[in-house]
């Protein structure tokens, strides 16, 4: 890999409508596995500073402060 390689990893495991879309464990796990490969010298050899990871946040209970999670 070259020094200018970048990656954006997105894992959506929770949706607002959990009755239609149940919580998924796979996307979050897959992001971790992909990040391991991307940063590995035997894989993508991407600088970890060049990888942005976006994971769906936990579902907040009413009244919870978003900064508390």
mmCIF file of N, CA, C and O in Angstrom, residues 33-67:
data_model
loop_
_atom_site.group_PDB
_atom_site.id
_atom_site.type_symbol
_atom_site.label_atom_id
_atom_site.label_comp_id
_atom_site.label_asym_id
_atom_site.label_seq_id
_atom_site.Cartn_x
_atom_site.Cartn_y
_atom_site.Cartn_z
ATOM 1 N N UNK A 33 -12.778 -6.790 11.797
ATOM 2 C CA UNK A 33 -11.981 -7.740 11.007
ATOM 3 C C UNK A 33 -11.356 -7.029 9.807
ATOM 4 O O UNK A 33 -10.186 -7.224 9.487
ATOM 5 N N UNK A 34 -12.135 -6.195 9.150
ATOM 6 C CA UNK A 34 -11.619 -5.470 7.980
ATOM 7 C C UNK A 34 -10.518 -4.499 8.378
ATOM 8 O O UNK A 34 -9.505 -4.374 7.682
ATOM 9 N N UNK A 35 -10.682 -3.833 9.520
ATOM 10 C CA UNK A 35 -9.647 -2.900 9.981
ATOM 11 C C UNK A 35 -8.345 -3.642 10.293
ATOM 12 O O UNK A 35 -7.256 -3.148 9.988
ATOM 13 N N UNK A 36 -8.465 -4.839 10.893
ATOM 14 C CA UNK A 36 -7.270 -5.653 11.155
ATOM 15 C C UNK A 36 -6.541 -5.962 9.857
ATOM 16 O O UNK A 36 -5.315 -5.863 9.781
ATOM 17 N N UNK A 37 -7.281 -6.367 8.836
ATOM 18 C CA UNK A 37 -6.652 -6.700 7.557
ATOM 19 C C UNK A 37 -6.039 -5.459 6.907
ATOM 20 O O UNK A 37 -4.932 -5.507 6.386
ATOM 21 N N UNK A 38 -6.783 -4.350 6.933
ATOM 22 C CA UNK A 38 -6.283 -3.131 6.298
ATOM 23 C C UNK A 38 -4.972 -2.651 6.912
ATOM 24 O O UNK A 38 -4.103 -2.144 6.217
ATOM 25 N N UNK A 39 -4.824 -2.787 8.226
ATOM 26 C CA UNK A 39 -3.614 -2.297 8.892
ATOM 27 C C UNK A 39 -2.484 -3.320 8.910
ATOM 28 O O UNK A 39 -1.350 -2.976 9.227
ATOM 29 N N UNK A 40 -2.762 -4.545 8.546
ATOM 30 C CA UNK A 40 -1.748 -5.600 8.557
ATOM 31 C C UNK A 40 -0.742 -5.417 7.422
ATOM 32 O O UNK A 40 -1.104 -5.065 6.303
ATOM 33 N N UNK A 41 0.524 -5.681 7.727
ATOM 34 C CA UNK A 41 1.550 -5.611 6.679
ATOM 35 C C UNK A 41 1.345 -6.704 5.637
ATOM 36 O O UNK A 41 1.774 -6.569 4.494
ATOM 37 N N UNK A 42 0.647 -7.786 6.016
ATOM 38 C CA UNK A 42 0.340 -8.854 5.067
ATOM 39 C C UNK A 42 -0.989 -8.603 4.346
ATOM 40 O O UNK A 42 -1.383 -9.366 3.489
ATOM 41 N N UNK A 43 -1.668 -7.509 4.723
ATOM 42 C CA UNK A 43 -2.950 -7.166 4.105
ATOM 43 C C UNK A 43 -2.827 -5.875 3.329
ATOM 44 O O UNK A 43 -1.986 -5.738 2.447
ATOM 45 N N UNK A 44 -3.612 -4.901 3.722
ATOM 46 C CA UNK A 44 -3.638 -3.635 2.995
ATOM 47 C C UNK A 44 -2.499 -2.694 3.339
ATOM 48 O O UNK A 44 -2.189 -1.783 2.582
ATOM 49 N N UNK A 45 -1.874 -2.918 4.508
ATOM 50 C CA UNK A 45 -0.753 -2.099 4.966
ATOM 51 C C UNK A 45 -1.114 -0.605 4.983
ATOM 52 O O UNK A 45 -0.306 0.247 4.631
ATOM 53 N N UNK A 46 -2.341 -0.299 5.388
ATOM 54 C CA UNK A 46 -2.812 1.082 5.456
ATOM 55 C C UNK A 46 -2.470 1.652 6.832
ATOM 56 O O UNK A 46 -2.637 0.982 7.851
ATOM 57 N N UNK A 47 -2.002 2.883 6.856
ATOM 58 C CA UNK A 47 -1.700 3.571 8.107
ATOM 59 C C UNK A 47 -2.994 3.686 8.917
ATOM 60 O O UNK A 47 -3.993 4.203 8.410
ATOM 61 N N UNK A 48 -3.009 3.228 10.182
ATOM 62 C CA UNK A 48 -4.232 3.308 10.995
ATOM 63 C C UNK A 48 -4.784 4.733 11.109
ATOM 64 O O UNK A 48 -5.990 4.914 11.250
ATOM 65 N N UNK A 49 -3.923 5.733 11.035
ATOM 66 C CA UNK A 49 -4.383 7.125 11.092
ATOM 67 C C UNK A 49 -5.202 7.503 9.862
ATOM 68 O O UNK A 49 -5.897 8.521 9.871
ATOM 69 N N UNK A 50 -5.109 6.712 8.800
ATOM 70 C CA UNK A 50 -5.836 6.983 7.554
ATOM 71 C C UNK A 50 -7.147 6.205 7.456
ATOM 72 O O UNK A 50 -7.749 6.141 6.393
ATOM 73 N N UNK A 51 -7.547 5.586 8.552
ATOM 74 C CA UNK A 51 -8.778 4.793 8.559
ATOM 75 C C UNK A 51 -9.793 5.466 9.475
ATOM 76 O O UNK A 51 -9.514 5.723 10.643
ATOM 77 N N UNK A 52 -10.959 5.753 8.934
ATOM 78 C CA UNK A 52 -12.068 6.299 9.711
ATOM 79 C C UNK A 52 -13.092 5.193 9.901
ATOM 80 O O UNK A 52 -13.484 4.530 8.934
ATOM 81 N N UNK A 53 -13.500 4.979 11.140
ATOM 82 C CA UNK A 53 -14.480 3.938 11.462
ATOM 83 C C UNK A 53 -15.755 4.600 11.966
ATOM 84 O O UNK A 53 -15.708 5.427 12.878
ATOM 85 N N UNK A 54 -16.877 4.235 11.364
ATOM 86 C CA UNK A 54 -18.181 4.752 11.767
ATOM 87 C C UNK A 54 -19.056 3.555 12.126
ATOM 88 O O UNK A 54 -19.329 2.710 11.276
ATOM 89 N N UNK A 55 -19.460 3.499 13.384
ATOM 90 C CA UNK A 55 -20.330 2.419 13.843
ATOM 91 C C UNK A 55 -21.632 3.019 14.339
ATOM 92 O O UNK A 55 -21.640 4.100 14.938
ATOM 93 N N UNK A 56 -22.726 2.298 14.094
ATOM 94 C CA UNK A 56 -24.004 2.805 14.590
ATOM 95 C C UNK A 56 -23.923 2.855 16.111
ATOM 96 O O UNK A 56 -23.402 1.946 16.750
ATOM 97 N N UNK A 57 -24.425 3.948 16.684
ATOM 98 C CA UNK A 57 -24.343 4.091 18.148
ATOM 99 C C UNK A 57 -25.343 3.188 18.834
ATOM 100 O O UNK A 57 -26.289 2.710 18.219
ATOM 101 N N UNK A 58 -25.141 2.979 20.133
ATOM 102 C CA UNK A 58 -26.146 2.209 20.876
ATOM 103 C C UNK A 58 -27.449 2.990 20.908
ATOM 104 O O UNK A 58 -27.459 4.212 20.785
ATOM 105 N N UNK A 59 -28.544 2.268 21.065
ATOM 106 C CA UNK A 59 -29.846 2.918 21.162
ATOM 107 C C UNK A 59 -29.917 3.597 22.527
ATOM 108 O O UNK A 59 -29.669 2.978 23.552
ATOM 109 N N UNK A 60 -30.216 4.885 22.525
ATOM 110 C CA UNK A 60 -30.283 5.640 23.764
ATOM 111 C C UNK A 60 -31.683 5.571 24.366
ATOM 112 O O UNK A 60 -32.671 5.667 23.651
ATOM 113 N N UNK A 61 -31.723 5.418 25.680
ATOM 114 C CA UNK A 61 -32.991 5.470 26.390
ATOM 115 C C UNK A 61 -33.438 6.927 26.465
ATOM 116 O O UNK A 61 -32.598 7.833 26.479
ATOM 117 N N UNK A 62 -34.738 7.173 26.526
ATOM 118 C CA UNK A 62 -35.211 8.560 26.648
ATOM 119 C C UNK A 62 -34.551 9.252 27.839
ATOM 120 O O UNK A 62 -34.420 8.673 28.909
ATOM 121 N N UNK A 63 -34.083 10.472 27.607
ATOM 122 C CA UNK A 63 -33.453 11.260 28.672
ATOM 123 C C UNK A 63 -31.964 11.048 28.809
ATOM 124 O O UNK A 63 -31.312 11.760 29.563
ATOM 125 N N UNK A 64 -31.405 10.044 28.123
ATOM 126 C CA UNK A 64 -29.956 9.820 28.208
ATOM 127 C C UNK A 64 -29.219 10.888 27.423
ATOM 128 O O UNK A 64 -29.652 11.289 26.351
ATOM 129 N N UNK A 65 -28.092 11.302 27.956
ATOM 130 C CA UNK A 65 -27.244 12.271 27.280
ATOM 131 C C UNK A 65 -26.386 11.534 26.263
ATOM 132 O O UNK A 65 -25.751 10.531 26.587
ATOM 133 N N UNK A 66 -26.384 12.012 25.028
ATOM 134 C CA UNK A 66 -25.632 11.343 23.968
ATOM 135 C C UNK A 66 -24.140 11.273 24.301
ATOM 136 O O UNK A 66 -23.447 10.365 23.884
ATOM 137 N N UNK A 67 -23.626 12.207 25.089
ATOM 138 C CA UNK A 67 -22.207 12.202 25.459
ATOM 139 C C UNK A 67 -21.886 11.182 26.539
ATOM 140 O O UNK A 67 -20.730 10.978 26.867
#
